[in-house]
């Protein structure tokens, strides 16, 4: 039995380290934007309130949309947790920069839900990035954001600007 173990181990290493000619690595697929989905009014309110507070540069209002133990998870930045830290993270962001949030998918039941979507800045309708919002509420209470995770659709051509979501220079204007 022992004389079969060594060849089996050697064969395993050869297979792991050799190139596999039958393996095809697909090239990136050009994506088309997914269609919007209509949200129920109580979920749509979360997105519209966020857009208004962002454009106003109102970091306190943005933080108030989050659960007390909520998270902001932005590209190229460490996680931020809790309303005071979220408010500090949003200080100086937005202010006059139109933000457009659109929903691609959602689900909600009882006290938990989520929204998956795309976002754009300014007058462009093409998504600059995508996001997920994880939501929670007390029974019959308003939906609050537990986590907001976003990232860009393409690498930024410009140097990241600290203090803007996902390094988007337009966002801080």
CSV table of N, CA and C in Angstrom, one decimal:
chain,number,residue,atom,x,y,z
A,1,UNK,N,0.8,-1.2,0.0
A,1,UNK,CA,0.0,0.0,0.0
A,1,UNK,C,0.9,1.3,0.0
A,2,UNK,N,2.0,1.2,0.7
A,2,UNK,CA,2.9,2.3,0.8
A,2,UNK,C,3.4,2.8,-0.5
A,3,UNK,N,3.7,1.8,-1.4
A,3,UNK,CA,4.3,2.2,-2.7
A,3,UNK,C,3.3,2.9,-3.6
A,4,UNK,N,2.0,3.0,-3.3
A,4,UNK,CA,1.0,3.7,-4.0
A,4,UNK,C,0.9,5.2,-3.5
A,5,UNK,N,1.3,5.4,-2.3
A,5,UNK,CA,1.1,6.8,-1.7
A,5,UNK,C,2.0,7.8,-2.4
A,6,UNK,N,3.3,7.4,-2.5
A,6,UNK,CA,4.3,8.4,-3.1
A,6,UNK,C,3.9,8.8,-4.5
A,7,UNK,N,3.6,7.8,-5.4
A,7,UNK,CA,3.2,8.3,-6.8
A,7,UNK,C,1.9,9.1,-6.7
A,8,UNK,N,1.0,8.8,-5.9
A,8,UNK,CA,-0.3,9.5,-5.8
A,8,UNK,C,0.0,11.0,-5.4
A,9,UNK,N,0.9,11.2,-4.4
A,9,UNK,CA,1.2,12.5,-3.9
A,9,UNK,C,2.0,13.3,-5.0
A,10,UNK,N,2.9,12.6,-5.7
A,10,UNK,CA,3.6,13.2,-6.8
A,10,UNK,C,2.7,13.7,-7.9
A,11,UNK,N,1.7,12.8,-8.3
A,11,UNK,CA,0.8,13.1,-9.3
A,11,UNK,C,-0.1,14.3,-8.9
A,12,UNK,N,-0.5,14.4,-7.6
A,12,UNK,CA,-1.3,15.5,-7.1
A,12,UNK,C,-0.5,16.8,-7.3
A,13,UNK,N,0.8,16.8,-6.9
A,13,UNK,CA,1.6,18.0,-7.0
A,13,UNK,C,1.7,18.4,-8.5
A,14,UNK,N,1.9,17.5,-9.4
A,14,UNK,CA,2.0,17.8,-10.8
A,14,UNK,C,0.8,18.4,-11.3
A,15,UNK,N,-0.4,17.9,-11.0
A,15,UNK,CA,-1.6,18.4,-11.4
A,15,UNK,C,-1.9,19.9,-10.9
A,16,UNK,N,-1.5,20.1,-9.6
A,16,UNK,CA,-1.7,21.4,-9.0
A,16,UNK,C,-0.8,22.5,-9.6
A,17,UNK,N,0.4,22.1,-10.0
A,17,UNK,CA,1.4,23.1,-10.5
A,17,UNK,C,1.4,23.2,-12.0
A,18,UNK,N,0.9,22.3,-12.8
A,18,UNK,CA,0.9,22.3,-14.2
A,18,UNK,C,-0.2,23.2,-14.7
A,19,UNK,N,0.0,23.8,-15.9
A,19,UNK,CA,-1.1,24.5,-16.5
A,19,UNK,C,-2.1,23.5,-17.1
A,20,UNK,N,-3.3,23.8,-17.0
A,20,UNK,CA,-4.4,23.0,-17.5
A,20,UNK,C,-4.9,23.5,-18.8
A,21,UNK,N,-4.5,22.9,-20.0
A,21,UNK,CA,-4.8,23.5,-21.3
A,21,UNK,C,-6.3,23.5,-21.5
A,22,UNK,N,-7.1,22.7,-20.9
A,22,UNK,CA,-8.5,22.7,-21.1
A,22,UNK,C,-9.2,23.8,-20.3
A,23,UNK,N,-8.5,24.5,-19.4
A,23,UNK,CA,-9.1,25.5,-18.6
A,23,UNK,C,-9.2,26.8,-19.4
A,24,UNK,N,-10.4,27.3,-19.6
A,24,UNK,CA,-10.6,28.6,-20.3
A,24,UNK,C,-10.8,29.7,-19.3
A,25,UNK,N,-10.1,30.8,-19.4
A,25,UNK,CA,-10.3,31.9,-18.6
A,25,UNK,C,-11.0,32.9,-19.4
A,26,UNK,N,-12.3,33.2,-19.1
A,26,UNK,CA,-13.1,34.1,-19.9
A,26,UNK,C,-12.6,35.6,-19.7
A,27,UNK,N,-12.7,36.3,-20.8
A,27,UNK,CA,-12.3,37.7,-20.8
A,27,UNK,C,-13.5,38.5,-20.1
A,28,UNK,N,-13.2,39.6,-19.6
A,28,UNK,CA,-14.3,40.4,-19.0
A,28,UNK,C,-15.4,40.7,-20.0
A,29,UNK,N,-16.6,40.5,-19.6
A,29,UNK,CA,-17.8,40.7,-20.4
A,29,UNK,C,-18.2,42.2,-20.3
A,30,UNK,N,-18.4,42.8,-21.4
A,30,UNK,CA,-19.0,44.2,-21.4
A,30,UNK,C,-20.4,44.1,-20.8
A,31,UNK,N,-20.6,44.9,-19.8
A,31,UNK,CA,-21.9,44.8,-19.1
A,31,UNK,C,-22.8,45.9,-19.6
A,32,UNK,N,-24.1,45.6,-19.6
A,32,UNK,CA,-25.1,46.5,-19.9
A,32,UNK,C,-25.8,46.8,-18.6
A,33,UNK,N,-26.3,48.0,-18.4
A,33,UNK,CA,-27.0,48.4,-17.2
A,33,UNK,C,-28.2,47.6,-17.0
A,34,UNK,N,-28.4,47.1,-15.8
A,34,UNK,CA,-29.6,46.4,-15.5
A,34,UNK,C,-30.8,47.3,-15.3
A,35,UNK,N,-32.0,46.9,-15.6
A,35,UNK,CA,-33.1,47.8,-15.4
A,35,UNK,C,-33.5,48.1,-14.0
A,36,UNK,N,-34.1,49.2,-13.7
A,36,UNK,CA,-34.5,49.6,-12.4
A,36,UNK,C,-35.7,48.7,-12.0
A,37,UNK,N,-35.8,48.5,-10.7
A,37,UNK,CA,-37.0,47.9,-10.2
A,37,UNK,C,-37.7,48.9,-9.3
A,38,UNK,N,-39.1,48.9,-9.2
A,38,UNK,CA,-39.8,49.8,-8.4
A,38,UNK,C,-39.8,49.3,-7.0
A,39,UNK,N,-39.5,50.2,-6.1
A,39,UNK,CA,-39.5,49.9,-4.7
A,39,UNK,C,-40.8,50.2,-4.0
A,40,UNK,N,-41.2,49.5,-3.0
A,40,UNK,CA,-42.3,49.9,-2.1
A,40,UNK,C,-42.0,51.3,-1.6
A,41,UNK,N,-43.0,52.1,-1.3
A,41,UNK,CA,-42.8,53.5,-0.8
A,41,UNK,C,-41.8,53.6,0.4
A,42,UNK,N,-42.0,52.7,1.4
A,42,UNK,CA,-41.1,52.8,2.6
A,42,UNK,C,-39.7,52.5,2.3
A,43,UNK,N,-39.4,51.7,1.3
A,43,UNK,CA,-38.0,51.5,0.9
A,43,UNK,C,-37.5,52.6,0.0
A,44,UNK,N,-38.3,53.1,-0.9
A,44,UNK,CA,-38.0,54.1,-1.8
A,44,UNK,C,-37.6,55.4,-1.0
A,45,UNK,N,-38.3,55.6,0.1
A,45,UNK,CA,-38.0,56.7,1.0
A,45,UNK,C,-36.6,56.7,1.4
A,46,UNK,N,-36.0,55.6,1.7
A,46,UNK,CA,-34.6,55.5,2.2
A,46,UNK,C,-33.7,56.0,1.1
A,47,UNK,N,-33.9,55.7,-0.1
A,47,UNK,CA,-33.1,56.2,-1.2
A,47,UNK,C,-33.2,57.7,-1.4
A,48,UNK,N,-34.5,58.1,-1.5
A,48,UNK,CA,-34.7,59.6,-1.8
A,48,UNK,C,-34.2,60.5,-0.6
A,49,UNK,N,-34.4,60.0,0.6
A,49,UNK,CA,-33.9,60.8,1.8
A,49,UNK,C,-32.4,60.9,1.7
A,50,UNK,N,-31.8,59.8,1.4
A,50,UNK,CA,-30.3,59.7,1.3
A,50,UNK,C,-29.8,60.7,0.2
A,51,UNK,N,-30.5,60.7,-1.0
A,51,UNK,CA,-30.1,61.6,-2.1
A,51,UNK,C,-30.2,63.0,-1.7
A,52,UNK,N,-31.3,63.4,-1.0
A,52,UNK,CA,-31.5,64.8,-0.6
A,52,UNK,C,-30.4,65.2,0.4
A,53,UNK,N,-30.2,64.4,1.4
A,53,UNK,CA,-29.2,64.7,2.4
A,53,UNK,C,-27.8,64.8,1.8
A,54,UNK,N,-27.5,63.9,0.9
A,54,UNK,CA,-26.2,63.9,0.2
A,54,UNK,C,-26.0,65.2,-0.5
A,55,UNK,N,-27.0,65.6,-1.3
A,55,UNK,CA,-26.9,66.8,-2.1
A,55,UNK,C,-26.7,68.1,-1.2
A,56,UNK,N,-27.4,68.0,-0.1
A,56,UNK,CA,-27.3,69.1,0.9
A,56,UNK,C,-26.0,69.1,1.7
A,57,UNK,N,-25.3,68.0,1.6
A,57,UNK,CA,-24.0,67.9,2.3
A,57,UNK,C,-24.3,67.8,3.8
A,58,UNK,N,-25.5,67.2,4.2
A,58,UNK,CA,-25.9,67.1,5.6
A,58,UNK,C,-25.5,65.8,6.2
A,59,UNK,N,-24.3,65.8,6.7
A,59,UNK,CA,-23.7,64.6,7.3
A,59,UNK,C,-24.5,64.1,8.5
A,60,UNK,N,-25.1,65.0,9.3
A,60,UNK,CA,-25.9,64.6,10.4
A,60,UNK,C,-27.2,63.8,10.0
A,61,UNK,N,-27.8,64.4,8.9
A,61,UNK,CA,-29.0,63.7,8.4
A,61,UNK,C,-28.6,62.3,7.8
A,62,UNK,N,-27.5,62.3,7.1
A,62,UNK,CA,-27.1,61.0,6.5
A,62,UNK,C,-26.9,60.0,7.6
A,63,UNK,N,-26.2,60.4,8.7
A,63,UNK,CA,-25.9,59.4,9.8
A,63,UNK,C,-27.2,59.0,10.5
A,64,UNK,N,-28.2,59.9,10.5
A,64,UNK,CA,-29.5,59.6,11.2
A,64,UNK,C,-30.3,58.5,10.4
A,65,UNK,N,-30.0,58.2,9.2
A,65,UNK,CA,-30.7,57.2,8.5
A,65,UNK,C,-30.1,55.8,8.8
A,66,UNK,N,-29.0,55.7,9.6
A,66,UNK,CA,-28.4,54.5,9.9
A,66,UNK,C,-28.9,54.0,11.3
A,67,UNK,N,-28.9,52.7,11.5
A,67,UNK,CA,-29.1,52.1,12.8
A,67,UNK,C,-27.9,52.6,13.7
A,68,UNK,N,-28.1,52.7,15.0
A,68,UNK,CA,-27.1,53.2,15.9
A,68,UNK,C,-25.8,52.4,15.7
A,69,UNK,N,-25.8,51.1,15.4
A,69,UNK,CA,-24.6,50.3,15.2
A,69,UNK,C,-24.3,50.1,13.7
A,70,UNK,N,-24.8,50.9,12.8
A,70,UNK,CA,-24.7,50.8,11.4
A,70,UNK,C,-23.2,50.9,10.9
A,71,UNK,N,-23.0,50.5,9.7
A,71,UNK,CA,-21.7,50.5,9.0
A,71,UNK,C,-21.7,51.3,7.7
A,72,UNK,N,-20.7,52.0,7.4
A,72,UNK,CA,-20.4,52.5,6.1
A,72,UNK,C,-19.2,51.8,5.6
A,73,UNK,N,-19.3,51.2,4.4
A,73,UNK,CA,-18.2,50.4,3.8
A,73,UNK,C,-17.9,50.9,2.4
A,74,UNK,N,-17.0,51.9,2.3
A,74,UNK,CA,-16.7,52.6,1.1
A,74,UNK,C,-15.5,52.0,0.5
A,75,UNK,N,-15.3,52.1,-0.8
A,75,UNK,CA,-14.2,51.6,-1.6
A,75,UNK,C,-12.9,52.3,-1.0
A,76,UNK,N,-11.9,51.5,-0.9
A,76,UNK,CA,-10.5,52.0,-0.5
A,76,UNK,C,-10.5,52.8,0.8
A,77,UNK,N,-11.4,52.4,1.7
A,77,UNK,CA,-11.4,53.1,3.0
A,77,UNK,C,-11.7,52.0,4.1
A,78,UNK,N,-11.3,52.2,5.3
A,78,UNK,CA,-11.6,51.2,6.3
A,78,UNK,C,-13.1,51.3,6.7
A,79,UNK,N,-13.7,50.3,7.2
A,79,UNK,CA,-15.1,50.3,7.7
A,79,UNK,C,-15.3,51.4,8.8
A,80,UNK,N,-16.5,52.0,8.8
A,80,UNK,CA,-16.8,53.0,9.8
A,80,UNK,C,-18.1,52.4,10.4
A,81,UNK,N,-18.2,52.5,11.8
A,81,UNK,CA,-19.3,51.9,12.5
A,81,UNK,C,-19.8,53.0,13.5
A,82,UNK,N,-21.2,53.1,13.6
A,82,UNK,CA,-21.8,53.9,14.6
A,82,UNK,C,-22.1,55.3,14.0
A,83,UNK,N,-23.2,55.9,14.4
A,83,UNK,CA,-23.7,57.2,13.9
A,83,UNK,C,-22.6,58.3,14.0
A,84,UNK,N,-22.0,58.4,15.2
A,84,UNK,CA,-20.9,59.5,15.2
A,84,UNK,C,-19.8,59.3,14.2
A,85,UNK,N,-19.3,58.1,14.0
A,85,UNK,CA,-18.3,57.8,13.1
A,85,UNK,C,-18.8,58.0,11.6
A,86,UNK,N,-20.0,57.6,11.4
A,86,UNK,CA,-20.6,57.8,10.1
A,86,UNK,C,-20.8,59.2,9.7
A,87,UNK,N,-21.2,60.0,10.7
A,87,UNK,CA,-21.3,61.5,10.5
A,87,UNK,C,-20.0,62.1,10.1
A,88,UNK,N,-19.0,61.7,10.9
A,88,UNK,CA,-17.6,62.2,10.7
A,88,UNK,C,-17.1,61.8,9.3
A,89,UNK,N,-17.4,60.6,8.8
A,89,UNK,CA,-17.0,60.1,7.5
A,89,UNK,C,-17.7,60.9,6.4
A,90,UNK,N,-18.9,61.3,6.6
A,90,UNK,CA,-19.7,62.0,5.6
A,90,UNK,C,-19.4,63.5,5.6
A,91,UNK,N,-18.8,64.1,6.6
A,91,UNK,CA,-18.5,65.5,6.7
A,91,UNK,C,-17.8,65.9,5.4
A,92,UNK,N,-18.3,67.0,4.8
A,92,UNK,CA,-17.6,67.6,3.6
A,92,UNK,C,-17.9,66.8,2.3
A,93,UNK,N,-18.7,65.8,2.4
A,93,UNK,CA,-19.1,65.1,1.2
A,93,UNK,C,-20.4,65.5,0.6
A,94,UNK,N,-20.6,65.4,-0.6
A,94,UNK,CA,-21.9,65.7,-1.2
A,94,UNK,C,-22.0,67.2,-1.6
A,95,UNK,N,-22.7,67.9,-0.8
A,95,UNK,CA,-22.8,69.4,-0.9
A,95,UNK,C,-22.9,69.9,-2.3
A,96,UNK,N,-24.0,69.8,-2.9
A,96,UNK,CA,-24.3,70.4,-4.2
A,96,UNK,C,-24.0,69.3,-5.3
A,97,UNK,N,-23.5,68.2,-5.0
A,97,UNK,CA,-23.3,67.2,-6.0
A,97,UNK,C,-24.5,66.2,-6.1
A,98,UNK,N,-25.3,66.4,-7.2
A,98,UNK,CA,-26.5,65.5,-7.3
A,98,UNK,C,-26.1,64.0,-7.3
A,99,UNK,N,-26.7,63.3,-6.5
A,99,UNK,CA,-26.6,61.8,-6.4
A,99,UNK,C,-27.9,61.2,-6.9
A,100,UNK,N,-27.7,60.2,-7.7
A,100,UNK,CA,-28.9,59.5,-8.2
A,100,UNK,C,-28.7,58.0,-7.8
A,101,UNK,N,-29.7,57.5,-7.0
A,101,UNK,CA,-29.7,56.1,-6.6
A,101,UNK,C,-30.8,55.4,-7.3
A,102,UNK,N,-30.5,54.2,-7.8
A,102,UNK,CA,-31.6,53.4,-8.4
A,102,UNK,C,-31.5,52.0,-7.9
A,103,UNK,N,-32.6,51.4,-7.8
A,103,UNK,CA,-32.7,50.0,-7.3
A,103,UNK,C,-32.7,49.0,-8.4
A,104,UNK,N,-31.9,48.0,-8.2
A,104,UNK,CA,-31.8,46.8,-9.1
A,104,UNK,C,-32.6,45.6,-8.6
A,105,UNK,N,-32.6,45.5,-7.3
A,105,UNK,CA,-33.2,44.4,-6.6
A,105,UNK,C,-33.5,44.8,-5.2
A,106,UNK,N,-34.4,44.1,-4.5
A,106,UNK,CA,-34.7,44.3,-3.1
A,106,UNK,C,-35.5,43.2,-2.6
A,107,UNK,N,-35.5,43.1,-1.3
A,107,UNK,CA,-36.3,42.2,-0.5
A,107,UNK,C,-36.5,42.8,0.8
A,108,UNK,N,-37.7,42.5,1.4
A,108,UNK,CA,-38.0,43.0,2.8
A,108,UNK,C,-39.0,42.1,3.4
A,109,UNK,N,-38.8,41.8,4.6
A,109,UNK,CA,-39.8,40.9,5.4
A,109,UNK,C,-39.6,41.3,6.9
A,110,UNK,N,-40.8,41.6,7.5
A,110,UNK,CA,-40.8,41.9,8.9
A,110,UNK,C,-39.8,43.0,9.2
A,111,UNK,N,-38.7,42.6,9.8
A,111,UNK,CA,-37.7,43.6,10.3
A,111,UNK,C,-36.4,43.7,9.6
A,112,UNK,N,-36.2,42.9,8.5
A,112,UNK,CA,-35.0,43.0,7.8
A,112,UNK,C,-35.2,43.1,6.3
A,113,UNK,N,-34.3,43.7,5.6
A,113,UNK,CA,-34.4,43.8,4.1
A,113,UNK,C,-33.1,44.3,3.5
A,114,UNK,N,-33.1,44.4,2.2
A,114,UNK,CA,-31.9,44.9,1.5
A,114,UNK,C,-32.4,45.6,0.2
A,115,UNK,N,-31.5,46.5,-0.3
A,115,UNK,CA,-31.6,47.1,-1.6
A,115,UNK,C,-30.3,46.9,-2.3
A,116,UNK,N,-30.3,46.5,-3.5
A,116,UNK,CA,-29.1,46.4,-4.3
A,116,UNK,C,-29.3,47.4,-5.5
A,117,UNK,N,-28.3,48.3,-5.7
A,117,UNK,CA,-28.6,49.3,-6.7
A,117,UNK,C,-27.3,49.9,-7.4
A,118,UNK,N,-27.6,50.9,-8.2
A,118,UNK,CA,-26.5,51.6,-8.9
A,118,UNK,C,-26.6,53.1,-8.5
A,119,UNK,N,-25.5,53.8,-8.6
A,119,UNK,CA,-25.5,55.2,-8.3
A,119,UNK,C,-24.7,56.0,-9.4
A,120,UNK,N,-25.1,57.2,-9.6
A,120,UNK,CA,-24.4,58.1,-10.5
A,120,UNK,C,-24.4,59.5,-9.8
A,121,UNK,N,-23.5,60.3,-10.3
A,121,UNK,CA,-23.3,61.7,-9.9
A,121,UNK,C,-23.6,62.6,-11.0
A,122,UNK,N,-24.0,63.8,-10.7
A,122,UNK,CA,-24.2,64.9,-11.7
A,122,UNK,C,-25.3,64.6,-12.6
A,123,UNK,N,-25.2,64.9,-13.9
A,123,UNK,CA,-26.3,64.8,-14.8
A,123,UNK,C,-26.2,63.5,-15.6
A,124,UNK,N,-25.2,62.7,-15.4
A,124,UNK,CA,-25.1,61.5,-16.2
A,124,UNK,C,-26.1,60.5,-15.7
A,125,UNK,N,-26.6,59.7,-16.6
A,125,UNK,CA,-27.5,58.6,-16.1
A,125,UNK,C,-26.8,57.3,-16.0
A,126,UNK,N,-25.6,57.2,-16.5
A,126,UNK,CA,-24.8,55.9,-16.5
A,126,UNK,C,-24.3,55.7,-15.1
A,127,UNK,N,-24.4,54.5,-14.5
A,127,UNK,CA,-24.0,54.2,-13.2
A,127,UNK,C,-22.5,54.4,-13.1
A,128,UNK,N,-22.0,55.1,-12.0
A,128,UNK,CA,-20.6,55.2,-11.7
A,128,UNK,C,-20.2,54.0,-10.8
A,129,UNK,N,-21.2,53.5,-10.1
A,129,UNK,CA,-20.9,52.4,-9.2
A,129,UNK,C,-22.1,51.7,-8.8
A,130,UNK,N,-22.0,50.8,-7.8
A,130,UNK,CA,-23.1,50.0,-7.3
A,130,UNK,C,-23.0,50.0,-5.8
A,131,UNK,N,-24.2,49.6,-5.2
A,131,UNK,CA,-24.2,49.6,-3.7
A,131,UNK,C,-25.1,48.5,-3.2
A,132,UNK,N,-25.0,48.1,-2.0
A,132,UNK,CA,-25.9,47.3,-1.3
A,132,UNK,C,-26.3,48.0,0.0
A,133,UNK,N,-27.5,48.1,0.3
A,133,UNK,CA,-28.0,48.6,1.6
A,133,UNK,C,-28.6,47.4,2.3
A,134,UNK,N,-28.1,47.1,3.5
A,134,UNK,CA,-28.8,46.2,4.4
A,134,UNK,C,-29.6,47.0,5.4
A,135,UNK,N,-30.9,46.6,5.5
A,135,UNK,CA,-31.8,47.4,6.3
A,135,UNK,C,-32.4,46.6,7.5
A,136,UNK,N,-32.8,47.4,8.5
A,136,UNK,CA,-33.5,46.8,9.7
A,136,UNK,C,-34.5,47.8,10.2
A,137,UNK,N,-35.5,47.3,10.8
A,137,UNK,CA,-36.5,48.2,11.5
A,137,UNK,C,-37.1,47.5,12.7
A,138,UNK,N,-37.6,48.4,13.6
A,138,UNK,CA,-38.4,47.8,14.6
A,138,UNK,C,-39.8,47.6,14.1
A,139,UNK,N,-40.6,46.7,14.6
A,139,UNK,CA,-41.9,46.5,14.0
A,139,UNK,C,-42.7,47.8,13.9
A,140,UNK,N,-43.2,48.0,12.7
A,140,UNK,CA,-43.9,49.2,12.3
A,140,UNK,C,-43.1,50.5,12.4
A,141,UNK,N,-41.8,50.4,12.5
A,141,UNK,CA,-40.9,51.6,12.5
A,141,UNK,C,-40.3,51.8,11.1
A,142,UNK,N,-39.6,52.9,11.0
A,142,UNK,CA,-39.0,53.2,9.7
A,142,UNK,C,-37.8,52.3,9.4
A,143,UNK,N,-37.5,52.1,8.1
A,143,UNK,CA,-36.3,51.3,7.8
A,143,UNK,C,-35.1,52.1,8.1
A,144,UNK,N,-34.1,51.5,8.7
A,144,UNK,CA,-32.8,52.1,8.9
A,144,UNK,C,-31.7,51.3,8.2
A,145,UNK,N,-30.6,52.0,7.9
A,145,UNK,CA,-29.5,51.3,7.2
A,145,UNK,C,-28.6,50.7,8.2
A,146,UNK,N,-28.4,49.4,8.1
A,146,UNK,CA,-27.4,48.7,8.9
A,146,UNK,C,-26.0,48.7,8.3
A,147,UNK,N,-26.0,48.5,6.9
A,147,UNK,CA,-24.7,48.7,6.2
A,147,UNK,C,-25.0,49.3,4.9
A,148,UNK,N,-24.0,50.1,4.5
A,148,UNK,CA,-24.0,50.7,3.2
A,148,UNK,C,-22.7,50.4,2.6
A,149,UNK,N,-22.7,49.5,1.6
A,149,UNK,CA,-21.4,49.2,0.9
A,149,UNK,C,-21.5,49.6,-0.5
A,150,UNK,N,-20.5,50.3,-1.0
A,150,UNK,CA,-20.5,50.8,-2.4
A,150,UNK,C,-19.1,50.6,-3.0
A,151,UNK,N,-19.1,50.5,-4.3
A,151,UNK,CA,-17.8,50.6,-5.0
A,151,UNK,C,-18.0,51.0,-6.5
A,152,UNK,N,-17.0,51.5,-7.1
A,152,UNK,CA,-17.0,52.0,-8.5
A,152,UNK,C,-17.2,50.8,-9.5
A,153,UNK,N,-17.7,51.2,-10.6
A,153,UNK,CA,-17.8,50.2,-11.7
A,153,UNK,C,-16.5,50.0,-12.5
A,154,UNK,N,-15.7,51.1,-12.5
A,154,UNK,CA,-14.4,51.0,-13.2
A,154,UNK,C,-13.4,51.7,-12.4
A,155,UNK,N,-12.1,51.3,-12.6
A,155,UNK,CA,-11.1,52.0,-11.8
A,155,UNK,C,-11.1,53.5,-12.2
A,156,UNK,N,-10.8,54.3,-11.2
A,156,UNK,CA,-10.8,55.8,-11.3
A,156,UNK,C,-9.6,56.1,-12.2
A,157,UNK,N,-9.8,57.0,-13.1
A,157,UNK,CA,-8.6,57.5,-13.9
A,157,UNK,C,-7.9,58.6,-13.2
A,158,UNK,N,-8.6,59.2,-12.2
A,158,UNK,CA,-8.0,60.3,-11.5
A,158,UNK,C,-7.5,59.8,-10.1
A,159,UNK,N,-6.6,60.5,-9.5
A,159,UNK,CA,-6.2,60.1,-8.2
A,159,UNK,C,-7.3,60.2,-7.2
A,160,UNK,N,-7.4,59.3,-6.3
A,160,UNK,CA,-8.5,59.3,-5.3
A,160,UNK,C,-8.4,60.6,-4.5
A,161,UNK,N,-9.6,61.2,-4.2
A,161,UNK,CA,-9.7,62.4,-3.4
A,161,UNK,C,-10.2,62.0,-2.0
A,162,UNK,N,-9.3,62.1,-1.0
A,162,UNK,CA,-9.8,61.7,0.4
A,162,UNK,C,-11.1,62.4,0.8
A,163,UNK,N,-11.9,61.7,1.4
A,163,UNK,CA,-13.2,62.3,1.9
A,163,UNK,C,-14.3,62.3,0.9
A,164,UNK,N,-14.1,61.6,-0.2
A,164,UNK,CA,-15.2,61.4,-1.1
A,164,UNK,C,-15.6,60.0,-1.2
A,165,UNK,N,-16.9,59.6,-1.4
A,165,UNK,CA,-17.2,58.2,-1.5
A,165,UNK,C,-16.5,57.6,-2.7
A,166,UNK,N,-16.0,56.5,-2.5
A,166,UNK,CA,-15.4,55.7,-3.6
A,166,UNK,C,-14.3,56.5,-4.3
A,167,UNK,N,-13.7,57.5,-3.7
A,167,UNK,CA,-12.7,58.2,-4.4
A,167,UNK,C,-13.2,59.1,-5.6
A,168,UNK,N,-14.5,59.3,-5.7
A,168,UNK,CA,-15.0,60.0,-6.9
A,168,UNK,C,-14.8,61.5,-6.6
A,169,UNK,N,-13.9,62.2,-7.5
A,169,UNK,CA,-13.7,63.6,-7.3
A,169,UNK,C,-14.9,64.4,-7.4
A,170,UNK,N,-15.9,64.0,-8.3
A,170,UNK,CA,-17.1,64.8,-8.4
A,170,UNK,C,-17.9,64.8,-7.2
A,171,UNK,N,-17.8,63.8,-6.4
A,171,UNK,CA,-18.7,63.6,-5.2
A,171,UNK,C,-18.5,64.7,-4.2
A,172,UNK,N,-17.3,65.1,-4.1
A,172,UNK,CA,-17.0,66.1,-3.0
A,172,UNK,C,-17.2,67.5,-3.4
A,173,UNK,N,-17.6,67.8,-4.7
A,173,UNK,CA,-17.8,69.1,-5.1
A,173,UNK,C,-19.1,69.7,-4.7
